[in-house]
């Protein structure tokens, strides 16, 4: 089979490694991929140019396409591929709304009585400012409805901060829609599943370390590390999420005519008042995929094809723990970022490259999340020891990382 993977970061690198292990696969293309993705042919096409990608997939007779970034799905690549009978495991443009509109998903959760955070939605700056000026209990979370590259999630700890955030969002785009949400705390985890219509096949759970550090003031990022499985989450809690959250959501999307097919993932918090959903996403997470897929022992491509072709997939997992530590450029995510050379010394761990480029036969950071060092072992302590030993070898003064990945 010929596989096409769309995207260029660590998640797509982990997807590539999983596809390379498949006995069904003969050739893999990455579009655009990055310079450290070995064993695949890079395709020099803009990943948002759906027409050119479709032409490429037709010309090369691609058997299966996998998409990393949600914004490519949100453009309707699946709809276009469907027109040409090209097989792509991912949702249509309308089904991707489960991720691309936070308000849409909140309404769906309300309809299905899926527990989620309290929120108020605003499209008018003055009304939003009036509301946040009157808030008495902080913190609150302010989210942009659509999902911009910086994730569009801000934590306000005072009326002044909330006012500034609202103004910044509306200054950037006067037509913004925002959600002002209750801030919740508890045990956090993400759960992934392969979905086709109302059929839901759960994968494993993952914890994403979302901020630059574990302090309250730390900025939200795309994720500074991850581990799978997640300590202190019980099988009963996982079953509750699958039965009461993922399955009703998939069924409702199907019955409403959206027909979701692809990776579905929910971000969950177990609060003192019970389980609540923070969000749904229509893809694999990054860096979640980098610790999830190395634990998969069954054939990734076979599992996906089984779901697409209405067979029961036989999904098998390694019981080991996988942890991944991201090395990001100083200043990420908001300030000036360094783009220094990466000192690629030999290490024991697997490295998935997130943002790198080659110049004069050297590998340079692109200035955001650069790479993730992942290690597997029988427990968290051992996996941390292995991963952090290699982080020490790869680190430099230009990069930073969190020291608490895999600690609970
Ligand atoms: N790590 C969060 C995400 O992929 O959305």
Short mmCIF file of C-alpha atoms and ligand atoms in Angstrom, two decimals:
data_model
loop_
_atom_site.label_atom_id
_atom_site.label_comp_id
_atom_site.label_asym_id
_atom_site.label_seq_id
_atom_site.Cartn_x
_atom_site.Cartn_y
_atom_site.Cartn_z
CA UNK A 1 0.00 0.00 0.00
CA UNK A 2 1.00 3.62 -0.53
CA UNK A 3 0.40 5.89 2.46
CA UNK A 4 0.35 9.68 2.50
CA UNK A 5 0.82 11.49 5.83
CA UNK A 6 -0.05 15.19 5.88
CA UNK A 7 1.76 17.41 8.37
CA UNK A 8 5.29 18.25 9.43
CA UNK A 9 5.69 17.85 13.18
CA UNK A 10 6.30 15.30 15.91
CA UNK A 11 2.82 13.80 15.63
CA UNK A 12 3.28 13.09 11.94
CA UNK A 13 6.77 11.72 12.65
CA UNK A 14 5.21 9.29 15.18
CA UNK A 15 2.51 8.37 12.62
CA UNK A 16 5.25 7.69 10.09
CA UNK A 17 7.10 5.37 12.49
CA UNK A 18 3.85 3.51 13.23
CA UNK A 19 3.14 3.13 9.50
CA UNK A 20 6.69 1.91 8.86
CA UNK A 21 6.00 -1.03 11.20
CA UNK A 22 2.90 -2.07 9.23
CA UNK A 23 3.18 -5.20 7.12
CA UNK A 24 0.67 -3.68 4.68
CA UNK A 25 2.77 -0.69 3.72
CA UNK A 26 5.16 -0.49 0.75
CA UNK A 27 5.74 3.23 0.39
CA UNK A 28 5.12 6.30 2.56
CA UNK A 29 4.97 9.95 1.52
CA UNK A 30 5.00 12.86 3.97
CA UNK A 31 3.56 16.18 2.86
CA UNK A 32 5.46 18.35 3.56
CA UNK A 33 7.14 16.40 6.39
CA UNK A 34 10.39 17.58 7.92
CA UNK A 35 14.05 16.88 7.18
CA UNK A 36 14.37 14.31 9.99
CA UNK A 37 11.56 12.03 8.84
CA UNK A 38 13.51 9.08 7.53
CA UNK A 39 11.99 6.29 5.46
CA UNK A 40 9.46 8.48 3.68
CA UNK A 41 9.47 10.53 0.50
CA UNK A 42 8.84 14.20 1.14
CA UNK A 43 6.29 15.95 -1.04
CA UNK A 44 6.85 19.63 -1.69
CA UNK A 45 3.23 20.80 -1.76
CA UNK A 46 1.61 23.34 0.57
CA UNK A 47 -0.40 21.26 3.04
CA UNK A 48 -3.33 23.69 2.76
CA UNK A 49 -3.53 23.36 -1.02
CA UNK A 50 -6.25 20.71 -1.16
CA UNK A 51 -6.50 20.76 -4.95
CA UNK A 52 -2.80 20.03 -5.46
CA UNK A 53 -2.80 17.36 -2.74
CA UNK A 54 -5.77 15.67 -4.40
CA UNK A 55 -4.00 15.72 -7.77
CA UNK A 56 -0.90 14.23 -6.15
CA UNK A 57 -2.89 11.47 -4.41
CA UNK A 58 -4.64 10.60 -7.68
CA UNK A 59 -1.43 10.62 -9.70
CA UNK A 60 0.50 8.51 -7.18
CA UNK A 61 -2.48 6.21 -6.54
CA UNK A 62 -2.30 6.72 -2.76
CA UNK A 63 -4.22 3.98 -0.95
CA UNK A 64 -4.65 5.71 2.40
CA UNK A 65 -4.11 9.27 3.61
CA UNK A 66 -3.69 10.28 7.25
CA UNK A 67 -3.92 13.90 8.32
CA UNK A 68 -2.24 15.40 11.38
CA UNK A 69 -3.36 19.03 11.68
CA UNK A 70 -7.01 19.89 12.33
CA UNK A 71 -6.89 23.00 10.15
CA UNK A 72 -6.22 20.82 7.08
CA UNK A 73 -9.29 18.73 7.98
CA UNK A 74 -11.28 21.91 8.60
CA UNK A 75 -10.60 22.98 5.00
CA UNK A 76 -12.53 19.96 3.78
CA UNK A 77 -9.79 17.66 2.48
CA UNK A 78 -11.95 14.62 3.26
CA UNK A 79 -14.86 16.00 1.24
CA UNK A 80 -12.56 16.59 -1.72
CA UNK A 81 -10.99 13.13 -1.42
CA UNK A 82 -14.46 11.55 -1.21
CA UNK A 83 -15.34 13.11 -4.59
CA UNK A 84 -12.43 11.21 -6.14
CA UNK A 85 -12.87 7.93 -4.22
CA UNK A 86 -9.60 8.54 -2.43
CA UNK A 87 -9.40 6.93 1.00
CA UNK A 88 -8.60 9.27 3.90
CA UNK A 89 -9.06 8.46 7.58
CA UNK A 90 -10.35 11.73 8.99
CA UNK A 91 -13.59 13.67 9.31
CA UNK A 92 -15.33 15.85 6.74
CA UNK A 93 -15.32 19.62 7.04
CA UNK A 94 -18.67 19.64 8.82
CA UNK A 95 -17.70 16.84 11.22
CA UNK A 96 -14.42 18.64 12.01
CA UNK A 97 -16.58 21.33 13.62
CA UNK A 98 -16.35 19.22 16.76
CA UNK A 99 -12.91 20.80 17.02
CA UNK A 100 -13.06 23.88 14.82
CA UNK A 101 -15.95 25.47 16.73
CA UNK A 102 -15.83 25.28 20.48
CA UNK A 103 -19.34 26.78 20.68
CA UNK A 104 -20.76 24.14 18.32
CA UNK A 105 -19.35 21.40 20.56
CA UNK A 106 -20.59 23.06 23.75
CA UNK A 107 -24.12 23.10 22.28
CA UNK A 108 -23.81 19.44 21.33
CA UNK A 109 -22.61 18.54 24.83
CA UNK A 110 -25.53 20.45 26.34
CA UNK A 111 -27.95 18.56 24.12
CA UNK A 112 -26.42 15.22 25.13
CA UNK A 113 -26.06 16.20 28.79
CA UNK A 114 -22.33 15.55 28.63
CA UNK A 115 -20.82 17.29 31.65
CA UNK A 116 -18.61 20.22 30.65
CA UNK A 117 -17.49 23.58 32.00
CA UNK A 118 -20.02 26.41 32.49
CA UNK A 119 -19.56 29.12 29.88
CA UNK A 120 -20.97 32.28 28.32
CA UNK A 121 -20.47 33.10 24.64
CA UNK A 122 -19.90 36.60 23.21
CA UNK A 123 -19.58 38.06 19.74
CA UNK A 124 -19.78 41.65 20.96
CA UNK A 125 -16.70 43.23 22.56
CA UNK A 126 -18.65 45.65 24.79
CA UNK A 127 -20.91 42.92 26.19
CA UNK A 128 -17.87 40.69 26.82
CA UNK A 129 -16.03 43.55 28.58
CA UNK A 130 -19.07 44.30 30.73
CA UNK A 131 -19.34 40.64 31.68
CA UNK A 132 -15.67 40.11 32.58
CA UNK A 133 -15.56 43.41 34.50
CA UNK A 134 -18.23 42.02 36.80
CA UNK A 135 -16.64 38.60 37.45
CA UNK A 136 -15.90 38.08 41.14
CA UNK A 137 -14.34 34.63 41.13
CA UNK A 138 -11.04 33.97 39.35
CA UNK A 139 -9.37 32.40 37.46
CA UNK A 140 -11.57 32.09 34.39
CA UNK A 141 -10.66 30.68 31.00
CA UNK A 142 -11.23 32.75 27.88
CA UNK A 143 -11.28 30.81 24.62
CA UNK A 144 -11.59 31.84 21.01
CA UNK A 145 -14.38 29.86 19.33
CA UNK A 146 -12.39 28.79 16.28
CA UNK A 147 -8.97 27.33 16.97
CA UNK A 148 -6.10 29.56 15.93
CA UNK A 149 -2.50 28.31 15.75
CA UNK A 150 -1.73 29.51 19.30
CA UNK A 151 -4.69 27.40 20.56
CA UNK A 152 -6.67 30.54 21.58
CA UNK A 153 -6.85 29.66 25.29
CA UNK A 154 -6.11 32.30 27.94
CA UNK A 155 -6.35 32.15 31.71
CA UNK A 156 -7.42 35.40 33.40
CA UNK A 157 -6.68 35.86 37.10
CA UNK A 158 -8.21 39.32 37.61
CA UNK A 159 -10.75 41.64 36.04
CA UNK A 160 -7.93 43.67 34.51
CA UNK A 161 -6.34 40.60 32.94
CA UNK A 162 -9.70 39.46 31.56
CA UNK A 163 -10.39 42.91 30.11
CA UNK A 164 -6.96 42.99 28.46
CA UNK A 165 -7.44 39.51 26.98
CA UNK A 166 -10.88 40.38 25.57
CA UNK A 167 -9.51 43.59 24.06
CA UNK A 168 -6.52 41.81 22.53
CA UNK A 169 -8.75 39.18 20.93
CA UNK A 170 -11.17 41.74 19.47
CA UNK A 171 -8.30 44.04 18.40
CA UNK A 172 -6.88 41.12 16.43
CA UNK A 173 -10.25 40.27 14.90
CA UNK A 174 -13.29 42.48 15.45
CA UNK A 175 -15.54 39.57 14.36
CA UNK A 176 -14.30 37.20 17.07
CA UNK A 177 -16.53 34.84 18.97
CA UNK A 178 -15.29 34.03 22.48
CA UNK A 179 -16.27 31.73 25.30
CA UNK A 180 -15.71 32.82 28.90
CA UNK A 181 -15.49 29.57 30.80
CA UNK A 182 -15.38 28.26 34.32
CA UNK A 183 -11.80 27.26 35.26
CA UNK A 184 -11.70 23.74 36.60
CA UNK A 185 -9.04 21.73 38.35
CA UNK A 186 -8.61 18.01 38.82
CA UNK A 187 -6.90 15.00 37.31
CA UNK A 188 -6.50 15.69 33.60
CA UNK A 189 -6.19 13.21 30.79
CA UNK A 190 -6.90 12.85 27.09
CA UNK A 191 -8.61 9.83 25.63
CA UNK A 192 -8.30 8.78 22.01
CA UNK A 193 -10.48 6.56 19.85
CA UNK A 194 -10.81 5.32 16.29
CA UNK A 195 -14.32 6.22 15.18
CA UNK A 196 -16.55 5.41 12.26
CA UNK A 197 -20.07 6.75 12.58
CA UNK A 198 -21.49 5.33 15.80
CA UNK A 199 -18.69 2.75 16.23
CA UNK A 200 -16.08 3.82 18.76
CA UNK A 201 -12.86 1.87 19.40
CA UNK A 202 -11.00 3.38 22.34
CA UNK A 203 -7.24 3.66 22.23
CA UNK A 204 -5.22 4.57 25.34
CA UNK A 205 -5.22 7.56 27.65
CA UNK A 206 -2.49 10.20 27.68
CA UNK A 207 -1.56 13.16 29.86
CA UNK A 208 -0.46 16.31 28.06
CA UNK A 209 1.61 18.84 30.02
CA UNK A 210 0.10 21.93 28.50
CA UNK A 211 2.00 24.81 30.05
CA UNK A 212 5.57 26.07 29.86
CA UNK A 213 6.04 25.12 33.54
CA UNK A 214 3.92 23.81 36.40
CA UNK A 215 3.42 27.29 37.90
CA UNK A 216 0.06 29.09 37.76
CA UNK A 217 1.42 31.96 35.66
CA UNK A 218 2.93 29.68 33.01
CA UNK A 219 1.68 30.17 29.47
CA UNK A 220 -0.48 27.69 27.60
CA UNK A 221 1.41 25.88 24.83
CA UNK A 222 0.70 23.15 22.31
CA UNK A 223 2.04 20.72 24.95
CA UNK A 224 5.50 20.50 26.56
CA UNK A 225 5.48 16.75 27.07
CA UNK A 226 3.21 13.80 27.58
CA UNK A 227 2.97 10.36 29.10
CA UNK A 228 0.84 7.29 28.56
CA UNK A 229 -0.81 5.70 30.45
CA UNK A 230 -1.83 8.19 33.16
CA UNK A 231 -1.36 7.46 36.86
CA UNK A 232 -4.33 7.82 39.23
CA UNK A 233 -6.98 7.43 36.50
CA UNK A 234 -9.07 4.35 37.19
CA UNK A 235 -10.49 1.85 34.69
CA UNK A 236 -13.96 2.84 35.91
CA UNK A 237 -13.29 6.48 35.03
CA UNK A 238 -12.05 5.47 31.59
CA UNK A 239 -15.08 3.28 30.98
CA UNK A 240 -17.36 6.08 32.10
CA UNK A 241 -15.74 8.43 29.58
CA UNK A 242 -16.04 5.90 26.75
CA UNK A 243 -19.65 4.95 27.49
CA UNK A 244 -21.07 8.28 28.64
CA UNK A 245 -19.05 10.70 26.56
CA UNK A 246 -17.30 9.31 23.45
CA UNK A 247 -20.01 6.90 22.35
CA UNK A 248 -22.97 9.29 22.77
CA UNK A 249 -20.99 12.02 21.01
CA UNK A 250 -20.13 9.80 18.01
CA UNK A 251 -23.69 8.48 17.82
CA UNK A 252 -25.18 11.96 17.93
CA UNK A 253 -22.80 13.25 15.24
CA UNK A 254 -23.84 10.31 13.07
CA UNK A 255 -27.55 10.79 13.68
CA UNK A 256 -27.24 14.53 12.98
CA UNK A 257 -25.76 13.68 9.57
CA UNK A 258 -22.10 14.51 10.29
CA UNK A 259 -20.90 10.91 10.16
CA UNK A 260 -17.59 11.27 11.96
CA UNK A 261 -14.77 9.04 10.72
CA UNK A 262 -11.26 9.44 12.09
CA UNK A 263 -9.39 9.91 15.36
CA UNK A 264 -11.56 11.44 18.05
CA UNK A 265 -10.03 12.72 21.24
CA UNK A 266 -11.55 14.20 24.33
CA UNK A 267 -9.73 16.28 26.92
CA UNK A 268 -11.12 15.26 30.29
CA UNK A 269 -10.83 16.53 33.86
CA UNK A 270 -11.87 14.46 36.87
CA UNK A 271 -13.00 17.21 39.25
CA UNK A 272 -14.35 16.88 42.78
CA UNK A 273 -17.83 17.19 41.20
CA UNK A 274 -17.19 14.39 38.70
CA UNK A 275 -15.87 14.02 35.18
CA UNK A 276 -16.04 17.05 32.87
CA UNK A 277 -15.06 17.49 29.21
CA UNK A 278 -12.80 20.41 28.33
CA UNK A 279 -12.86 19.85 24.58
CA UNK A 280 -13.13 17.41 21.70
CA UNK A 281 -10.62 17.18 18.87
CA UNK A 282 -10.87 15.59 15.46
CA UNK A 283 -7.34 14.17 15.13
CA UNK A 284 -4.43 12.79 17.12
CA UNK A 285 -2.85 15.19 19.62
CA UNK A 286 0.68 16.55 19.44
CA UNK A 287 2.66 15.58 21.57
CA UNK A 288 0.13 12.93 22.66
CA UNK A 289 0.65 10.82 19.51
CA UNK A 290 4.37 10.63 20.24
CA UNK A 291 3.75 8.68 23.47
CA UNK A 292 0.61 6.86 22.37
CA UNK A 293 1.72 5.28 19.09
CA UNK A 294 5.00 3.78 20.38
CA UNK A 295 2.85 1.71 22.78
CA UNK A 296 0.75 0.26 19.95
CA UNK A 297 1.72 -3.34 19.28
CA UNK A 298 -0.89 -4.14 16.66
CA UNK A 299 -0.63 -2.97 13.06
CA UNK A 300 -1.61 0.72 12.98
CA UNK A 301 -2.64 0.70 9.32
CA UNK A 302 -4.53 -2.59 9.65
CA UNK A 303 -6.41 -1.21 12.67
CA UNK A 304 -7.42 1.89 10.72
CA UNK A 305 -8.48 -0.09 7.63
CA UNK A 306 -10.55 -2.44 9.80
CA UNK A 307 -12.44 0.51 11.25
CA UNK A 308 -12.96 2.08 7.82
CA UNK A 309 -14.14 -1.23 6.33
CA UNK A 310 -16.50 -2.07 9.21
CA UNK A 311 -14.44 -4.87 10.75
CA UNK A 312 -13.65 -5.12 14.45
CA UNK A 313 -10.03 -3.91 14.84
CA UNK A 314 -7.71 -5.99 17.03
CA UNK A 315 -5.90 -3.27 18.91
CA UNK A 316 -3.04 -4.42 21.12
CA UNK A 317 -0.93 -2.36 23.52
CA UNK A 318 2.39 -2.65 25.22
CA UNK A 319 1.89 -2.36 29.00
CA UNK A 320 5.01 -0.23 29.40
CA UNK A 321 4.90 3.45 30.23
CA UNK A 322 5.97 5.93 27.54
CA UNK A 323 7.01 9.46 28.43
CA UNK A 324 8.01 12.27 26.10
CA UNK A 325 9.84 15.49 26.99
CA UNK A 326 9.70 18.41 24.56
CA UNK A 327 12.72 20.63 23.96
CA UNK A 328 11.40 24.04 22.93
CA UNK A 329 13.20 27.23 22.00
CA UNK A 330 13.53 29.85 24.73
CA UNK A 331 10.67 32.32 24.39
CA UNK A 332 8.16 29.77 23.07
CA UNK A 333 5.22 30.27 22.79
CA UNK A 334 4.94 34.05 22.77
CA UNK A 335 8.28 35.86 22.67
CA UNK A 336 11.20 36.00 20.28
CA UNK A 337 12.46 32.47 19.75
CA UNK A 338 15.95 31.26 19.10
CA UNK A 339 16.65 29.14 16.04
CA UNK A 340 19.95 27.62 17.08
CA UNK A 341 21.64 24.49 15.88
CA UNK A 342 20.53 21.25 17.51
CA UNK A 343 23.37 19.16 18.84
CA UNK A 344 22.24 15.75 17.63
CA UNK A 345 24.41 13.43 19.70
CA UNK A 346 23.52 9.71 19.75
CA UNK A 347 20.88 8.81 22.36
CA UNK A 348 19.03 5.69 23.49
CA UNK A 349 15.56 7.27 23.38
CA UNK A 350 13.47 7.79 20.29
CA UNK A 351 13.30 11.34 19.04
CA UNK A 352 10.36 12.73 17.10
CA UNK A 353 11.16 15.97 15.35
CA UNK A 354 8.61 18.74 15.71
CA UNK A 355 10.11 21.91 14.22
CA UNK A 356 13.46 21.55 12.52
CA UNK A 357 15.17 22.45 9.28
CA UNK A 358 18.42 21.54 7.60
CA UNK A 359 21.00 24.18 6.69
CA UNK A 360 24.47 23.28 5.41
CA UNK A 361 24.11 19.68 6.62
CA UNK A 362 23.26 20.82 10.16
CA UNK A 363 19.88 20.61 11.90
CA UNK A 364 18.45 23.87 13.21
CA UNK A 365 15.51 24.58 15.52
CA UNK A 366 12.65 26.48 13.89
CA UNK A 367 11.94 28.35 17.09
CA UNK A 368 8.94 26.63 18.66
CA UNK A 369 8.70 23.09 19.90
CA UNK A 370 11.75 21.51 18.29
CA UNK A 371 11.79 17.85 19.25
CA UNK A 372 10.45 15.38 21.75
CA UNK A 373 12.58 12.75 23.48
CA UNK A 374 10.53 9.64 24.28
CA UNK A 375 11.41 6.63 26.39
CA UNK A 376 9.54 3.46 27.32
CA UNK A 377 10.03 1.47 30.52
CA UNK A 378 8.09 -0.66 32.96
CA UNK A 379 7.27 2.30 35.24
CA UNK A 380 7.20 6.09 35.28
CA UNK A 381 10.38 6.42 37.31
CA UNK A 382 12.43 4.29 34.93
CA UNK A 383 10.96 5.97 31.83
CA UNK A 384 11.73 9.39 33.32
CA UNK A 385 15.31 8.36 34.08
CA UNK A 386 15.87 7.19 30.51
CA UNK A 387 14.23 10.19 28.83
CA UNK A 388 15.83 12.85 31.04
CA UNK A 389 19.29 11.28 30.68
CA UNK A 390 18.96 11.87 26.93
CA UNK A 391 17.39 15.32 27.35
CA UNK A 392 20.56 16.27 29.26
CA UNK A 393 22.65 15.18 26.25
CA UNK A 394 20.53 17.13 23.74
CA UNK A 395 19.76 20.27 25.72
CA UNK A 396 21.44 23.63 25.18
CA UNK A 397 21.10 27.10 26.70
CA UNK A 398 18.85 28.06 23.80
CA UNK A 399 16.20 25.49 24.70
CA UNK A 400 14.00 24.81 27.70
CA UNK A 401 11.99 21.83 28.90
CA UNK A 402 9.77 20.82 31.80
CA UNK A 403 11.31 18.67 34.48
CA UNK A 404 8.08 17.12 35.77
CA UNK A 405 6.90 15.05 32.79
CA UNK A 406 5.68 11.68 34.06
CA UNK A 407 5.50 12.90 37.69
CA UNK A 408 2.15 12.77 39.44
N1 LIG B 1 -1.51 18.77 22.67
C1 LIG B 1 -2.74 19.36 22.43
C2 LIG B 1 -3.25 19.21 21.06
O1 LIG B 1 -2.71 18.49 20.24
O2 LIG B 1 -4.26 19.85 20.78
#
